[in-house]
JSON list of C-alpha atoms in Angstrom, two decimals:
[
{"chain": "A", "resi": 1, "resn": "SER", "atom": "CA", "xyz": [136.93, -119.59, -206.78]},
{"chain": "A", "resi": 2, "resn": "GLN", "atom": "CA", "xyz": [133.97, -119.30, -209.09]},
{"chain": "A", "resi": 3, "resn": "THR", "atom": "CA", "xyz": [134.30, -120.07, -212.85]},
{"chain": "A", "resi": 4, "resn": "ILE", "atom": "CA", "xyz": [131.84, -119.84, -215.52]},
{"chain": "A", "resi": 5, "resn": "HIS", "atom": "CA", "xyz": [132.27, -122.05, -218.68]},
{"chain": "A", "resi": 6, "resn": "GLN", "atom": "CA", "xyz": [130.46, -121.62, -221.69]},
{"chain": "A", "resi": 7, "resn": "TRP", "atom": "CA", "xyz": [130.84, -123.48, -225.27]},
{"chain": "A", "resi": 8, "resn": "PRO", "atom": "CA", "xyz": [131.25, -123.69, -227.96]},
{"chain": "A", "resi": 9, "resn": "ALA", "atom": "CA", "xyz": [133.46, -120.19, -228.91]},
{"chain": "A", "resi": 10, "resn": "THR", "atom": "CA", "xyz": [132.07, -120.41, -232.39]},
{"chain": "A", "resi": 11, "resn": "LEU", "atom": "CA", "xyz": [129.20, -121.81, -234.18]},
{"chain": "A", "resi": 12, "resn": "VAL", "atom": "CA", "xyz": [128.25, -121.86, -237.52]},
{"chain": "A", "resi": 13, "resn": "GLN", "atom": "CA", "xyz": [124.59, -123.49, -238.38]},
{"chain": "A", "resi": 14, "resn": "PRO", "atom": "CA", "xyz": [122.38, -123.56, -241.38]},
{"chain": "A", "resi": 15, "resn": "VAL", "atom": "CA", "xyz": [118.92, -122.14, -241.33]},
{"chain": "A", "resi": 16, "resn": "GLY", "atom": "CA", "xyz": [116.38, -124.57, -239.76]},
{"chain": "A", "resi": 17, "resn": "SER", "atom": "CA", "xyz": [118.80, -126.46, -237.95]},
{"chain": "A", "resi": 18, "resn": "PRO", "atom": "CA", "xyz": [119.00, -127.16, -234.07]},
{"chain": "A", "resi": 19, "resn": "LEU", "atom": "CA", "xyz": [120.74, -125.43, -231.56]},
{"chain": "A", "resi": 20, "resn": "SER", "atom": "CA", "xyz": [122.21, -126.28, -227.82]},
{"chain": "A", "resi": 21, "resn": "LEU", "atom": "CA", "xyz": [124.55, -123.99, -226.09]},
{"chain": "A", "resi": 22, "resn": "GLU", "atom": "CA", "xyz": [125.83, -124.92, -222.59]},
{"chain": "A", "resi": 23, "resn": "CYS", "atom": "CA", "xyz": [126.78, -123.22, -219.62]},
{"chain": "A", "resi": 24, "resn": "THR", "atom": "CA", "xyz": [128.12, -124.40, -216.54]},
{"chain": "A", "resi": 25, "resn": "VAL", "atom": "CA", "xyz": [129.16, -122.67, -213.29]},
{"chain": "A", "resi": 26, "resn": "GLU", "atom": "CA", "xyz": [131.66, -123.75, -210.63]},
{"chain": "A", "resi": 27, "resn": "GLY", "atom": "CA", "xyz": [132.53, -122.83, -207.14]},
{"chain": "A", "resi": 28, "resn": "THR", "atom": "CA", "xyz": [129.06, -121.35, -206.16]},
{"chain": "A", "resi": 29, "resn": "SER", "atom": "CA", "xyz": [125.73, -123.07, -205.04]},
{"chain": "A", "resi": 30, "resn": "ASN", "atom": "CA", "xyz": [122.22, -121.62, -206.24]},
{"chain": "A", "resi": 31, "resn": "PRO", "atom": "CA", "xyz": [123.26, -118.94, -208.53]},
{"chain": "A", "resi": 32, "resn": "ASN", "atom": "CA", "xyz": [120.94, -116.76, -210.73]},
{"chain": "A", "resi": 33, "resn": "LEU", "atom": "CA", "xyz": [121.91, -117.83, -214.37]},
{"chain": "A", "resi": 34, "resn": "TYR", "atom": "CA", "xyz": [121.11, -115.49, -217.47]},
{"chain": "A", "resi": 35, "resn": "TRP", "atom": "CA", "xyz": [121.04, -116.13, -221.16]},
{"chain": "A", "resi": 36, "resn": "TYR", "atom": "CA", "xyz": [121.65, -112.80, -223.18]},
{"chain": "A", "resi": 37, "resn": "ARG", "atom": "CA", "xyz": [122.30, -112.12, -227.02]},
{"chain": "A", "resi": 38, "resn": "GLN", "atom": "CA", "xyz": [124.25, -109.22, -228.42]},
{"chain": "A", "resi": 39, "resn": "ALA", "atom": "CA", "xyz": [123.43, -108.36, -232.14]},
{"chain": "A", "resi": 40, "resn": "ALA", "atom": "CA", "xyz": [126.51, -106.76, -233.97]},
{"chain": "A", "resi": 41, "resn": "GLY", "atom": "CA", "xyz": [127.20, -103.32, -232.44]},
{"chain": "A", "resi": 42, "resn": "ARG", "atom": "CA", "xyz": [124.25, -103.51, -230.13]},
{"chain": "A", "resi": 43, "resn": "GLY", "atom": "CA", "xyz": [123.32, -103.88, -226.58]},
{"chain": "A", "resi": 44, "resn": "LEU", "atom": "CA", "xyz": [122.87, -106.74, -224.66]},
{"chain": "A", "resi": 45, "resn": "GLN", "atom": "CA", "xyz": [119.39, -108.34, -224.70]},
{"chain": "A", "resi": 46, "resn": "LEU", "atom": "CA", "xyz": [118.25, -110.08, -221.69]},
{"chain": "A", "resi": 47, "resn": "LEU", "atom": "CA", "xyz": [116.95, -113.77, -223.31]},
{"chain": "A", "resi": 48, "resn": "PHE", "atom": "CA", "xyz": [116.24, -116.03, -220.09]},
{"chain": "A", "resi": 49, "resn": "TYR", "atom": "CA", "xyz": [116.94, -116.00, -216.34]},
{"chain": "A", "resi": 50, "resn": "SER", "atom": "CA", "xyz": [116.71, -118.48, -213.66]},
{"chain": "A", "resi": 51, "resn": "VAL", "atom": "CA", "xyz": [116.64, -118.20, -209.86]},
{"chain": "A", "resi": 52, "resn": "GLY", "atom": "CA", "xyz": [116.67, -122.14, -209.51]},
{"chain": "A", "resi": 53, "resn": "ILE", "atom": "CA", "xyz": [116.38, -125.66, -211.22]},
{"chain": "A", "resi": 54, "resn": "GLY", "atom": "CA", "xyz": [113.67, -125.61, -213.48]},
{"chain": "A", "resi": 55, "resn": "GLN", "atom": "CA", "xyz": [112.65, -122.34, -212.92]},
{"chain": "A", "resi": 56, "resn": "ILE", "atom": "CA", "xyz": [113.15, -120.53, -215.99]},
{"chain": "A", "resi": 57, "resn": "SER", "atom": "CA", "xyz": [111.94, -116.76, -217.09]},
{"chain": "A", "resi": 58, "resn": "SER", "atom": "CA", "xyz": [111.35, -115.62, -220.41]},
{"chain": "A", "resi": 59, "resn": "GLU", "atom": "CA", "xyz": [112.25, -111.89, -221.37]},
{"chain": "A", "resi": 60, "resn": "VAL", "atom": "CA", "xyz": [111.47, -112.05, -225.20]},
{"chain": "A", "resi": 61, "resn": "PRO", "atom": "CA", "xyz": [109.14, -114.34, -227.23]},
{"chain": "A", "resi": 62, "resn": "GLN", "atom": "CA", "xyz": [111.22, -115.99, -229.93]},
{"chain": "A", "resi": 63, "resn": "ASN", "atom": "CA", "xyz": [112.21, -119.63, -231.00]},
{"chain": "A", "resi": 64, "resn": "LEU", "atom": "CA", "xyz": [114.36, -120.07, -228.39]},
{"chain": "A", "resi": 65, "resn": "SER", "atom": "CA", "xyz": [114.32, -122.02, -225.22]},
{"chain": "A", "resi": 66, "resn": "ALA", "atom": "CA", "xyz": [116.17, -122.49, -221.93]},
{"chain": "A", "resi": 67, "resn": "SER", "atom": "CA", "xyz": [116.52, -125.14, -219.79]},
{"chain": "A", "resi": 68, "resn": "ARG", "atom": "CA", "xyz": [118.17, -125.44, -216.19]},
{"chain": "A", "resi": 69, "resn": "PRO", "atom": "CA", "xyz": [118.66, -129.60, -215.45]},
{"chain": "A", "resi": 70, "resn": "GLN", "atom": "CA", "xyz": [121.14, -129.00, -212.52]},
{"chain": "A", "resi": 71, "resn": "ASP", "atom": "CA", "xyz": [121.49, -126.21, -210.21]},
{"chain": "A", "resi": 72, "resn": "ARG", "atom": "CA", "xyz": [124.70, -124.87, -211.91]},
{"chain": "A", "resi": 73, "resn": "GLN", "atom": "CA", "xyz": [123.81, -125.72, -215.70]},
{"chain": "A", "resi": 74, "resn": "PHE", "atom": "CA", "xyz": [122.21, -123.48, -218.08]},
{"chain": "A", "resi": 75, "resn": "ILE", "atom": "CA", "xyz": [121.18, -124.65, -221.55]},
{"chain": "A", "resi": 76, "resn": "LEU", "atom": "CA", "xyz": [119.83, -122.33, -224.38]},
{"chain": "A", "resi": 77, "resn": "SER", "atom": "CA", "xyz": [118.03, -124.56, -227.44]},
{"chain": "A", "resi": 78, "resn": "SER", "atom": "CA", "xyz": [116.44, -123.74, -230.46]},
{"chain": "A", "resi": 79, "resn": "LYS", "atom": "CA", "xyz": [114.33, -126.37, -232.64]},
{"chain": "A", "resi": 80, "resn": "LYS", "atom": "CA", "xyz": [114.90, -124.38, -235.86]},
{"chain": "A", "resi": 81, "resn": "LEU", "atom": "CA", "xyz": [117.50, -121.70, -236.14]},
{"chain": "A", "resi": 82, "resn": "LEU", "atom": "CA", "xyz": [116.45, -118.57, -238.24]},
{"chain": "A", "resi": 83, "resn": "LEU", "atom": "CA", "xyz": [118.73, -116.01, -239.71]},
{"chain": "A", "resi": 84, "resn": "SER", "atom": "CA", "xyz": [118.08, -113.32, -237.08]},
{"chain": "A", "resi": 85, "resn": "ASP", "atom": "CA", "xyz": [119.19, -115.92, -234.56]},
{"chain": "A", "resi": 86, "resn": "SER", "atom": "CA", "xyz": [122.79, -114.82, -235.53]},
{"chain": "A", "resi": 87, "resn": "GLY", "atom": "CA", "xyz": [124.66, -112.85, -232.52]},
{"chain": "A", "resi": 88, "resn": "PHE", "atom": "CA", "xyz": [126.97, -113.21, -229.62]},
{"chain": "A", "resi": 89, "resn": "TYR", "atom": "CA", "xyz": [125.37, -115.37, -227.03]},
{"chain": "A", "resi": 90, "resn": "LEU", "atom": "CA", "xyz": [126.63, -114.78, -223.48]},
{"chain": "A", "resi": 91, "resn": "CYS", "atom": "CA", "xyz": [125.93, -116.89, -220.32]},
{"chain": "A", "resi": 92, "resn": "ALA", "atom": "CA", "xyz": [126.26, -115.21, -216.87]},
{"chain": "A", "resi": 93, "resn": "TRP", "atom": "CA", "xyz": [125.70, -115.80, -213.23]},
{"chain": "A", "resi": 94, "resn": "SER", "atom": "CA", "xyz": [125.07, -113.62, -210.05]},
{"chain": "A", "resi": 95, "resn": "VAL", "atom": "CA", "xyz": [124.66, -114.24, -206.52]},
{"chain": "A", "resi": 96, "resn": "GLN", "atom": "CA", "xyz": [120.64, -114.04, -205.32]},
{"chain": "A", "resi": 97, "resn": "GLY", "atom": "CA", "xyz": [120.26, -110.30, -204.21]},
{"chain": "A", "resi": 98, "resn": "ASN", "atom": "CA", "xyz": [123.76, -109.17, -205.64]},
{"chain": "A", "resi": 99, "resn": "THR", "atom": "CA", "xyz": [123.94, -106.58, -208.48]},
{"chain": "A", "resi": 100, "resn": "GLU", "atom": "CA", "xyz": [127.30, -108.02, -209.65]},
{"chain": "A", "resi": 101, "resn": "ALA", "atom": "CA", "xyz": [126.87, -110.63, -212.87]},
{"chain": "A", "resi": 102, "resn": "PHE", "atom": "CA", "xyz": [129.82, -112.62, -214.01]},
{"chain": "A", "resi": 103, "resn": "PHE", "atom": "CA", "xyz": [130.02, -113.22, -217.86]},
{"chain": "A", "resi": 104, "resn": "GLY", "atom": "CA", "xyz": [131.19, -116.14, -219.76]},
{"chain": "A", "resi": 105, "resn": "GLN", "atom": "CA", "xyz": [133.27, -115.84, -222.81]},
{"chain": "A", "resi": 106, "resn": "GLY", "atom": "CA", "xyz": [130.22, -115.97, -225.11]},
{"chain": "A", "resi": 107, "resn": "THR", "atom": "CA", "xyz": [129.55, -118.02, -228.32]},
{"chain": "A", "resi": 108, "resn": "ARG", "atom": "CA", "xyz": [129.65, -116.40, -231.57]},
{"chain": "A", "resi": 109, "resn": "LEU", "atom": "CA", "xyz": [126.58, -117.92, -233.31]},
{"chain": "A", "resi": 110, "resn": "THR", "atom": "CA", "xyz": [126.43, -117.34, -237.19]},
{"chain": "A", "resi": 111, "resn": "VAL", "atom": "CA", "xyz": [123.42, -118.94, -238.99]},
{"chain": "A", "resi": 112, "resn": "VAL", "atom": "CA", "xyz": [123.75, -119.16, -242.46]},
{"chain": "B", "resi": 1, "resn": "LEU", "atom": "CA", "xyz": [111.78, -100.30, -214.36]},
{"chain": "B", "resi": 2, "resn": "ALA", "atom": "CA", "xyz": [113.92, -97.46, -214.49]},
{"chain": "B", "resi": 3, "resn": "LYS", "atom": "CA", "xyz": [115.44, -96.51, -217.90]},
{"chain": "B", "resi": 4, "resn": "THR", "atom": "CA", "xyz": [118.81, -95.42, -218.43]},
{"chain": "B", "resi": 5, "resn": "THR", "atom": "CA", "xyz": [120.04, -92.89, -221.07]},
{"chain": "B", "resi": 6, "resn": "GLN", "atom": "CA", "xyz": [123.95, -92.62, -221.92]},
{"chain": "B", "resi": 7, "resn": "PRO", "atom": "CA", "xyz": [125.89, -91.11, -224.73]},
{"chain": "B", "resi": 8, "resn": "ILE", "atom": "CA", "xyz": [126.44, -93.04, -227.84]},
{"chain": "B", "resi": 9, "resn": "SER", "atom": "CA", "xyz": [129.83, -92.51, -228.14]},
{"chain": "B", "resi": 10, "resn": "MET", "atom": "CA", "xyz": [132.65, -90.45, -226.58]},
{"chain": "B", "resi": 11, "resn": "ASP", "atom": "CA", "xyz": [136.37, -89.56, -227.73]},
{"chain": "B", "resi": 12, "resn": "SER", "atom": "CA", "xyz": [139.43, -89.07, -225.39]},
{"chain": "B", "resi": 13, "resn": "TYR", "atom": "CA", "xyz": [142.96, -89.12, -225.34]},
{"chain": "B", "resi": 14, "resn": "GLU", "atom": "CA", "xyz": [145.25, -91.05, -223.30]},
{"chain": "B", "resi": 15, "resn": "GLY", "atom": "CA", "xyz": [145.96, -89.60, -219.91]},
{"chain": "B", "resi": 16, "resn": "GLN", "atom": "CA", "xyz": [142.91, -87.75, -220.03]},
{"chain": "B", "resi": 17, "resn": "GLU", "atom": "CA", "xyz": [139.88, -88.30, -217.25]},
{"chain": "B", "resi": 18, "resn": "VAL", "atom": "CA", "xyz": [136.82, -89.47, -218.54]},
{"chain": "B", "resi": 19, "resn": "ASN", "atom": "CA", "xyz": [133.27, -88.86, -217.40]},
{"chain": "B", "resi": 20, "resn": "ILE", "atom": "CA", "xyz": [130.75, -90.68, -218.68]},
{"chain": "B", "resi": 21, "resn": "THR", "atom": "CA", "xyz": [127.09, -89.70, -217.60]},
{"chain": "B", "resi": 22, "resn": "CYS", "atom": "CA", "xyz": [123.93, -91.78, -217.29]},
{"chain": "B", "resi": 23, "resn": "SER", "atom": "CA", "xyz": [120.34, -90.57, -216.90]},
{"chain": "B", "resi": 24, "resn": "HIS", "atom": "CA", "xyz": [118.12, -92.70, -214.76]},
{"chain": "B", "resi": 25, "resn": "ASN", "atom": "CA", "xyz": [115.06, -90.11, -214.02]},
{"chain": "B", "resi": 26, "resn": "ASN", "atom": "CA", "xyz": [112.77, -92.94, -212.90]},
{"chain": "B", "resi": 27, "resn": "ILE", "atom": "CA", "xyz": [115.15, -94.41, -210.47]},
{"chain": "B", "resi": 28, "resn": "ALA", "atom": "CA", "xyz": [113.44, -96.22, -207.67]},
{"chain": "B", "resi": 29, "resn": "THR", "atom": "CA", "xyz": [114.31, -95.80, -204.15]},
{"chain": "B", "resi": 30, "resn": "ASN", "atom": "CA", "xyz": [115.97, -98.95, -203.43]},
{"chain": "B", "resi": 31, "resn": "ASP", "atom": "CA", "xyz": [117.69, -99.27, -206.92]},
{"chain": "B", "resi": 32, "resn": "TYR", "atom": "CA", "xyz": [121.65, -99.46, -206.84]},
{"chain": "B", "resi": 33, "resn": "ILE", "atom": "CA", "xyz": [123.51, -98.03, -210.14]},
{"chain": "B", "resi": 34, "resn": "THR", "atom": "CA", "xyz": [126.09, -100.06, -211.51]},
{"chain": "B", "resi": 35, "resn": "TRP", "atom": "CA", "xyz": [128.57, -99.86, -214.46]},
{"chain": "B", "resi": 36, "resn": "TYR", "atom": "CA", "xyz": [130.05, -102.54, -216.38]},
{"chain": "B", "resi": 37, "resn": "GLN", "atom": "CA", "xyz": [132.41, -102.45, -219.20]},
{"chain": "B", "resi": 38, "resn": "GLN", "atom": "CA", "xyz": [132.76, -104.50, -222.36]},
{"chain": "B", "resi": 39, "resn": "PHE", "atom": "CA", "xyz": [135.71, -105.39, -224.68]},
{"chain": "B", "resi": 40, "resn": "PRO", "atom": "CA", "xyz": [134.86, -106.79, -228.06]},
{"chain": "B", "resi": 41, "resn": "SER", "atom": "CA", "xyz": [134.00, -110.00, -228.15]},
{"chain": "B", "resi": 42, "resn": "GLN", "atom": "CA", "xyz": [133.91, -110.55, -224.42]},
{"chain": "B", "resi": 43, "resn": "GLY", "atom": "CA", "xyz": [131.46, -110.53, -221.68]},
{"chain": "B", "resi": 44, "resn": "PRO", "atom": "CA", "xyz": [130.79, -107.19, -219.84]},
{"chain": "B", "resi": 45, "resn": "ARG", "atom": "CA", "xyz": [132.84, -106.90, -216.73]},
{"chain": "B", "resi": 46, "resn": "PHE", "atom": "CA", "xyz": [131.42, -105.09, -213.31]},
{"chain": "B", "resi": 47, "resn": "ILE", "atom": "CA", "xyz": [133.40, -102.11, -212.78]},
{"chain": "B", "resi": 48, "resn": "ILE", "atom": "CA", "xyz": [131.82, -100.30, -209.79]},
{"chain": "B", "resi": 49, "resn": "GLN", "atom": "CA", "xyz": [128.34, -99.97, -207.87]},
{"chain": "B", "resi": 50, "resn": "GLY", "atom": "CA", "xyz": [126.69, -97.14, -205.72]},
{"chain": "B", "resi": 51, "resn": "TYR", "atom": "CA", "xyz": [123.69, -96.07, -204.22]},
{"chain": "B", "resi": 52, "resn": "LYS", "atom": "CA", "xyz": [124.54, -92.55, -203.47]},
{"chain": "B", "resi": 53, "resn": "THR", "atom": "CA", "xyz": [127.35, -89.68, -203.19]},
{"chain": "B", "resi": 54, "resn": "LYS", "atom": "CA", "xyz": [130.59, -91.15, -204.19]},
{"chain": "B", "resi": 55, "resn": "VAL", "atom": "CA", "xyz": [131.98, -94.36, -204.53]},
{"chain": "B", "resi": 56, "resn": "THR", "atom": "CA", "xyz": [135.89, -94.97, -205.39]},
{"chain": "B", "resi": 57, "resn": "ASN", "atom": "CA", "xyz": [137.79, -98.29, -206.29]},
{"chain": "B", "resi": 58, "resn": "GLU", "atom": "CA", "xyz": [141.22, -99.05, -207.85]},
{"chain": "B", "resi": 59, "resn": "VAL", "atom": "CA", "xyz": [139.59, -98.63, -211.36]},
{"chain": "B", "resi": 60, "resn": "ALA", "atom": "CA", "xyz": [137.14, -95.75, -211.48]},
{"chain": "B", "resi": 61, "resn": "SER", "atom": "CA", "xyz": [134.71, -93.59, -209.33]},
{"chain": "B", "resi": 62, "resn": "LEU", "atom": "CA", "xyz": [131.14, -93.15, -209.44]},
{"chain": "B", "resi": 63, "resn": "PHE", "atom": "CA", "xyz": [129.48, -89.82, -208.80]},
{"chain": "B", "resi": 64, "resn": "ILE", "atom": "CA", "xyz": [125.89, -89.73, -207.71]},
{"chain": "B", "resi": 65, "resn": "PRO", "atom": "CA", "xyz": [123.96, -86.65, -206.84]},
{"chain": "B", "resi": 66, "resn": "ALA", "atom": "CA", "xyz": [121.44, -86.29, -204.09]},
{"chain": "B", "resi": 67, "resn": "ASP", "atom": "CA", "xyz": [118.36, -86.76, -206.52]},
{"chain": "B", "resi": 68, "resn": "ARG", "atom": "CA", "xyz": [119.88, -89.66, -208.03]},
{"chain": "B", "resi": 69, "resn": "LYS", "atom": "CA", "xyz": [118.58, -89.15, -211.37]},
{"chain": "B", "resi": 70, "resn": "SER", "atom": "CA", "xyz": [121.89, -89.49, -212.73]},
{"chain": "B", "resi": 71, "resn": "SER", "atom": "CA", "xyz": [125.26, -90.71, -212.18]},
{"chain": "B", "resi": 72, "resn": "THR", "atom": "CA", "xyz": [128.86, -90.25, -213.54]},
{"chain": "B", "resi": 73, "resn": "LEU", "atom": "CA", "xyz": [131.41, -92.90, -214.19]},
{"chain": "B", "resi": 74, "resn": "SER", "atom": "CA", "xyz": [134.91, -91.29, -213.88]},
{"chain": "B", "resi": 75, "resn": "LEU", "atom": "CA", "xyz": [137.83, -93.21, -215.34]},
{"chain": "B", "resi": 76, "resn": "PRO", "atom": "CA", "xyz": [141.10, -91.34, -214.44]},
{"chain": "B", "resi": 77, "resn": "ARG", "atom": "CA", "xyz": [144.08, -91.13, -216.77]},
{"chain": "B", "resi": 78, "resn": "VAL", "atom": "CA", "xyz": [142.76, -93.53, -219.54]},
{"chain": "B", "resi": 79, "resn": "SER", "atom": "CA", "xyz": [144.88, -95.48, -221.43]},
{"chain": "B", "resi": 80, "resn": "LEU", "atom": "CA", "xyz": [144.28, -97.18, -225.13]},
{"chain": "B", "resi": 81, "resn": "SER", "atom": "CA", "xyz": [143.32, -100.25, -223.09]},
{"chain": "B", "resi": 82, "resn": "ASP", "atom": "CA", "xyz": [140.30, -98.34, -221.65]},
{"chain": "B", "resi": 83, "resn": "THR", "atom": "CA", "xyz": [138.76, -98.42, -225.30]},
{"chain": "B", "resi": 84, "resn": "ALA", "atom": "CA", "xyz": [135.55, -100.34, -224.78]},
{"chain": "B", "resi": 85, "resn": "VAL", "atom": "CA", "xyz": [131.86, -99.93, -224.28]},
{"chain": "B", "resi": 86, "resn": "TYR", "atom": "CA", "xyz": [130.68, -98.65, -220.92]},
{"chain": "B", "resi": 87, "resn": "TYR", "atom": "CA", "xyz": [127.12, -99.80, -219.50]},
{"chain": "B", "resi": 88, "resn": "CYS", "atom": "CA", "xyz": [125.16, -98.16, -216.76]},
{"chain": "B", "resi": 89, "resn": "LEU", "atom": "CA", "xyz": [122.57, -100.22, -215.27]},
{"chain": "B", "resi": 90, "resn": "VAL", "atom": "CA", "xyz": [119.94, -99.71, -212.42]},
{"chain": "B", "resi": 91, "resn": "GLY", "atom": "CA", "xyz": [118.34, -102.18, -210.28]},
{"chain": "B", "resi": 92, "resn": "ASP", "atom": "CA", "xyz": [115.05, -103.65, -210.98]},
{"chain": "B", "resi": 93, "resn": "GLY", "atom": "CA", "xyz": [113.16, -101.87, -208.28]},
{"chain": "B", "resi": 94, "resn": "GLY", "atom": "CA", "xyz": [115.43, -104.02, -205.73]},
{"chain": "B", "resi": 95, "resn": "ASN", "atom": "CA", "xyz": [114.93, -107.38, -207.65]},
{"chain": "B", "resi": 96, "resn": "PHE", "atom": "CA", "xyz": [118.64, -108.01, -208.51]},
{"chain": "B", "resi": 97, "resn": "ASN", "atom": "CA", "xyz": [117.48, -110.94, -210.19]},
{"chain": "B", "resi": 98, "resn": "LYS", "atom": "CA", "xyz": [117.44, -109.21, -213.71]},
{"chain": "B", "resi": 99, "resn": "PHE", "atom": "CA", "xyz": [119.98, -107.14, -215.30]},
{"chain": "B", "resi": 100, "resn": "TYR", "atom": "CA", "xyz": [119.05, -104.75, -218.21]},
{"chain": "B", "resi": 101, "resn": "PHE", "atom": "CA", "xyz": [121.86, -103.35, -220.62]},
{"chain": "B", "resi": 102, "resn": "GLY", "atom": "CA", "xyz": [121.20, -100.65, -222.25]},
{"chain": "B", "resi": 103, "resn": "SER", "atom": "CA", "xyz": [123.07, -99.63, -225.79]},
{"chain": "B", "resi": 104, "resn": "GLY", "atom": "CA", "xyz": [126.12, -98.29, -223.44]},
{"chain": "B", "resi": 105, "resn": "THR", "atom": "CA", "xyz": [128.58, -95.60, -224.32]},
{"chain": "B", "resi": 106, "resn": "LYS", "atom": "CA", "xyz": [131.31, -96.61, -226.72]},
{"chain": "B", "resi": 107, "resn": "LEU", "atom": "CA", "xyz": [134.64, -94.83, -225.37]},
{"chain": "B", "resi": 108, "resn": "ASN", "atom": "CA", "xyz": [137.51, -94.61, -228.06]},
{"chain": "B", "resi": 109, "resn": "VAL", "atom": "CA", "xyz": [140.84, -93.62, -226.56]},
{"chain": "B", "resi": 110, "resn": "LYS", "atom": "CA", "xyz": [143.14, -92.18, -228.85]},
{"chain": "B", "resi": 111, "resn": "PRO", "atom": "CA", "xyz": [147.06, -91.89, -228.66]}
]
């Protein structure tokens, strides 16, 4: 069966510090991968999606970046965090052409 | 890209049937309609998907009229554990590579 792992579950980082969130998927090949952010009490904002290794599409201009070094690994990064980067970050995957997405457990990021 | 509009919140009582309607006036011919459920501090979970008429699974039913400009998620006999945010999504013109979530509908089930 397919599983998605996302870590860490919670993170507190100072303003200006770097960020690296990792997500891995098991049990499937060539998945579409996604990073979302959810501010408190708000809906999900699509940040990045990837249809293959090295193929990253950005939805919202910001100080975040994403990389896909391996087929089932998706990394969200920042060189310098801002207070506004605080939120709940979710990684997800889907089968290409399918409308069902599977989400990880999320990372609660607080920038202080 | 078809935009969706849902009520911000709804209240219900245990045992009642709940209907949440989503408006998507600009839906494209090859767009599917998908609903997700999200509990606090968790990722959304797929509930149901449909293209037209009615779809039913073990969790919910989805009603889509002939013009497909709206859809209604029906939850039978809700319980307290159904308290969650429900999102309606419309496929990106047949490109299922991207999923856009709106603000969703916060369903509050009361005892």
